[in-house]
């Protein structure tokens, strides 16, 4: 069964039943003279079918049981990476804002908890333009919330969502994603810098193309001397099936086979180089390391 608008909205309808937002862990990492922190934007509530529909059900059941994950409802954390090098204060993605889900949109409070306000952010770098990553861009007056920031987005990702044909071709379930992305991108058109794969967009911050989840999805390598970390956005979307069976296509990815290729490349590199990973929907603050599990899969080890 493919993702439909009804199945996705049914997942959203579960969100108000959760009550107060949970306390979500924050993770910290020293990266040479710089620091890397995750700040929470709350969590999503999604139907399991949003991810699991393309997967073989018998094998899937064993993995979900191992990780105590429901096949019917998922509640992934939303963890934004915050990078500070003494000169720049960089936020990777901006969260959901108030218009996507009542369980998300808490980044302003999370920034306040680490002593920052939106006007302290000097740069915003987008991994991609799905709602939980870009809809938090605008304030209640439809003005950019991070008004002092310079914005960065990969050229391919920008061109995809800017294209007026995208809303017609992306499918009914994701049409609102396209409309919402375009509206927010219009608000920063004069303040955005576009970049290519491999480009160092700020000192110590280099882009790494990881398409599939969206056509222009980007990961980022942060490096200070011998210290490095990878911010992977949604290219590695969870700590269970994405690690145990990275070769399985996920219903959350717009191009399943291409997303598999990107995911396996990242996991191979993270396991071989033993460097920290920061994943938007990974648990316990989203920060940890990747290890091989003795077979063809991997495991996520929290920080």
XYZ file of C-alpha atoms in Angstrom:
303
model
C 0.000 0.000 0.000
C 1.357 3.440 -0.883
C 1.156 6.528 1.272
C -2.115 8.388 0.791
C -3.255 11.781 1.975
C -5.826 10.074 4.193
C -3.310 7.771 5.901
C -0.952 10.665 6.558
C -3.677 12.904 7.963
C -4.934 10.050 10.128
C -1.510 10.015 11.720
C -1.713 13.739 12.373
C -5.085 13.272 14.028
C -3.426 11.186 16.738
C -1.205 14.052 17.812
C -3.636 15.986 20.075
C -4.136 12.881 22.232
C -0.570 13.066 23.512
C -1.132 15.952 25.888
C 1.874 17.965 26.987
C 5.053 17.806 24.947
C 7.580 15.303 26.262
C 10.979 16.258 27.626
C 13.394 15.427 24.803
C 17.060 14.767 25.487
C 19.717 17.204 24.330
C 23.175 16.070 23.261
C 26.454 18.009 23.255
C 29.804 17.479 21.561
C 33.086 19.376 21.605
C 34.482 19.606 18.090
C 37.940 21.089 18.451
C 37.427 24.720 19.410
C 33.792 24.577 18.286
C 30.735 23.083 19.966
C 27.874 21.078 18.552
C 24.563 20.816 20.389
C 21.162 19.455 19.496
C 18.070 21.467 20.340
C 14.647 19.885 20.305
C 11.702 20.884 18.159
C 9.489 18.344 19.951
C 8.343 15.224 18.166
C 6.178 14.044 15.312
C 3.284 11.596 15.427
C 3.088 9.512 12.261
C 1.239 6.428 11.076
C 3.593 3.473 10.861
C 2.573 2.987 7.245
C 4.313 6.266 6.391
C 7.620 4.405 6.699
C 6.832 0.687 6.809
C 4.478 0.117 3.864
C 7.132 -0.926 1.304
C 8.906 -3.291 3.715
C 8.510 -7.100 3.999
C 6.106 -7.520 6.892
C 7.405 -10.772 8.425
C 11.002 -9.595 8.662
C 9.892 -6.123 9.695
C 7.917 -7.479 12.637
C 11.040 -9.034 14.155
C 12.929 -5.746 14.022
C 10.058 -3.713 15.461
C 9.704 -6.200 18.314
C 13.430 -5.976 19.034
C 13.235 -2.185 19.311
C 9.773 -2.058 20.969
C 8.472 0.056 18.084
C 4.783 0.074 17.205
C 3.918 -0.849 13.615
C 0.955 1.543 13.807
C 2.261 4.760 15.344
C 5.671 6.424 15.384
C 6.736 9.321 17.593
C 10.200 10.337 16.363
C 12.135 13.123 18.018
C 13.000 16.243 16.035
C 16.583 17.294 16.799
C 18.125 20.383 15.232
C 21.915 20.716 15.205
C 23.368 23.946 16.613
C 27.003 24.666 15.741
C 29.026 27.433 17.395
C 32.637 28.189 16.490
C 33.117 31.445 18.396
C 32.175 33.578 15.417
C 29.180 31.874 13.806
C 26.064 30.485 15.462
C 24.631 28.062 12.926
C 21.274 26.277 13.074
C 20.712 23.319 10.773
C 17.010 23.423 9.765
C 14.383 25.409 11.661
C 11.770 22.864 12.737
C 8.034 22.767 12.148
C 6.687 26.006 13.548
C 3.090 26.121 14.837
C 1.292 24.953 11.697
C 2.363 21.335 11.208
C 1.762 19.307 14.382
C 0.845 20.318 17.946
C 3.611 18.055 19.286
C 6.340 19.951 17.430
C 7.463 23.535 16.924
C 9.362 24.046 20.192
C 12.738 25.190 18.860
C 12.462 28.745 20.220
C 11.992 27.418 23.746
C 14.841 24.960 23.244
C 17.145 27.737 22.064
C 16.186 29.803 25.103
C 17.216 26.869 27.293
C 20.780 27.209 25.952
C 20.752 31.001 26.270
C 19.939 31.918 22.690
C 17.194 33.883 20.946
C 16.291 33.691 17.248
C 18.223 36.896 16.545
C 21.425 35.230 17.804
C 21.409 32.801 14.882
C 23.860 34.024 12.235
C 23.282 31.260 9.665
C 20.559 28.723 8.887
C 21.527 25.737 6.758
C 18.784 23.479 5.387
C 19.187 19.752 4.850
C 15.948 19.765 2.842
C 12.552 21.452 2.645
C 10.078 19.033 4.240
C 7.638 20.647 6.718
C 9.396 19.577 9.919
C 12.612 21.159 8.631
C 11.464 24.440 7.066
C 7.961 25.383 8.233
C 9.404 26.941 11.393
C 11.002 29.637 9.247
C 8.192 32.200 9.639
C 6.934 33.982 12.743
C 3.298 34.875 13.511
C 3.545 37.866 11.135
C 4.802 35.695 8.249
C 8.242 37.247 8.534
C 11.474 35.237 8.867
C 11.859 34.272 12.520
C 15.660 34.170 12.318
C 15.827 37.636 10.858
C 19.559 38.223 11.317
C 20.528 34.982 9.596
C 21.929 34.226 6.185
C 20.202 31.151 4.743
C 21.762 28.295 2.794
C 20.093 25.586 0.728
C 21.460 23.190 -1.854
C 20.766 24.423 -5.357
C 19.069 21.194 -6.454
C 16.751 21.212 -3.447
C 15.874 24.865 -3.946
C 15.153 24.389 -7.647
C 12.932 21.382 -6.961
C 10.607 23.117 -4.486
C 10.703 26.420 -6.357
C 9.526 24.743 -9.566
C 5.762 25.391 -10.029
C 5.373 21.888 -11.466
C 6.406 20.213 -8.196
C 3.039 20.663 -6.502
C 1.423 18.778 -9.401
C 3.979 15.982 -9.619
C 4.771 15.254 -5.976
C 1.517 13.392 -5.285
C -1.624 14.329 -3.383
C -0.300 13.314 0.029
C 2.678 15.659 -0.253
C 1.121 18.531 -2.209
C 0.805 20.598 0.974
C 4.526 20.043 1.562
C 5.284 21.722 -1.765
C 2.953 24.656 -1.150
C 4.320 25.230 2.337
C 7.943 25.012 1.238
C 7.470 27.464 -1.619
C 5.742 30.023 0.624
C 8.629 30.002 3.079
C 11.291 30.035 0.404
C 9.678 33.122 -1.115
C 10.171 34.896 2.222
C 13.960 34.363 2.114
C 14.545 34.623 -1.619
C 16.708 37.709 -1.168
C 18.703 36.301 1.756
C 19.519 32.765 0.602
C 22.790 31.437 -0.779
C 22.669 28.289 -2.920
C 25.469 25.754 -2.891
C 26.630 22.559 -4.578
C 27.793 19.143 -3.417
C 31.254 19.269 -1.832
C 31.236 23.012 -1.332
C 32.561 24.457 1.935
C 29.733 26.832 2.704
C 31.184 28.118 5.978
C 34.604 27.516 7.539
C 34.620 23.882 8.644
C 31.184 23.114 7.145
C 31.112 21.163 3.861
C 28.071 19.918 1.932
C 27.594 16.231 1.096
C 24.917 15.256 -1.410
C 22.576 12.562 -0.022
C 19.541 12.538 -2.346
C 16.559 10.243 -2.178
C 14.592 11.395 0.840
C 14.130 14.498 -1.293
C 15.755 15.169 -4.665
C 18.344 17.577 -3.254
C 18.764 16.387 0.323
C 22.128 17.396 1.820
C 24.199 16.121 4.720
C 27.054 18.150 6.174
C 30.544 17.322 7.369
C 31.751 19.494 10.220
C 35.499 19.428 10.725
C 37.903 21.159 13.085
C 41.394 19.744 12.641
C 41.207 16.008 13.337
C 37.721 16.319 14.842
C 34.717 15.682 12.594
C 31.010 14.917 12.706
C 28.289 14.297 10.129
C 24.874 15.945 10.225
C 22.678 13.607 8.178
C 19.208 15.182 8.367
C 16.668 12.567 7.251
C 19.059 10.547 5.093
C 19.170 8.145 8.070
C 15.620 8.498 9.317
C 15.372 6.224 12.363
C 17.410 4.023 14.717
C 15.708 0.717 13.896
C 15.001 -0.402 10.323
C 17.272 2.226 8.734
C 20.195 0.669 10.639
C 19.214 -2.999 10.672
C 18.120 -3.062 7.023
C 19.478 0.019 5.218
C 18.742 -1.768 1.935
C 14.975 -1.604 2.536
C 13.094 1.223 0.875
C 11.152 3.528 3.192
C 7.771 5.046 2.450
C 9.024 8.366 3.806
C 11.546 8.743 0.977
C 10.538 10.363 -2.293
C 12.958 8.178 -4.295
C 13.351 4.897 -2.421
C 16.232 3.301 -4.387
C 18.268 6.512 -4.384
C 17.666 6.982 -0.650
C 18.951 3.437 -0.030
C 22.162 4.297 -1.879
C 22.670 7.478 0.176
C 21.845 5.748 3.469
C 24.281 2.882 2.865
C 27.036 5.308 1.855
C 26.596 7.295 5.056
C 26.416 4.262 7.340
C 29.489 2.705 5.728
C 31.462 5.898 6.201
C 30.270 6.564 9.754
C 31.125 3.031 10.850
C 34.536 3.051 9.120
C 35.635 6.486 10.334
C 34.146 6.243 13.858
C 32.908 9.817 13.763
C 29.779 11.133 15.495
C 26.477 11.290 13.646
C 23.679 13.785 14.247
C 20.316 12.650 12.894
C 17.192 14.761 12.930
C 14.947 11.849 13.993
C 17.431 9.724 15.920
C 16.660 9.172 19.633
C 18.099 10.593 22.864
C 18.989 13.953 21.382
C 19.891 12.595 17.961
C 23.631 12.304 18.514
C 25.713 9.130 18.628
C 27.918 6.768 16.655
C 27.419 3.978 14.141
C 28.789 0.452 14.509
C 28.397 -2.651 12.372
C 26.193 -5.269 14.010
C 28.132 -8.289 12.758
C 26.038 -8.865 9.645
C 25.001 -6.563 6.829
C 23.363 -4.117 9.241
C 24.390 -1.481 11.737
C 23.493 -0.236 15.182
C 23.085 3.259 16.587
C 24.991 3.938 19.788
C 23.736 7.030 21.576
C 26.156 9.674 22.787
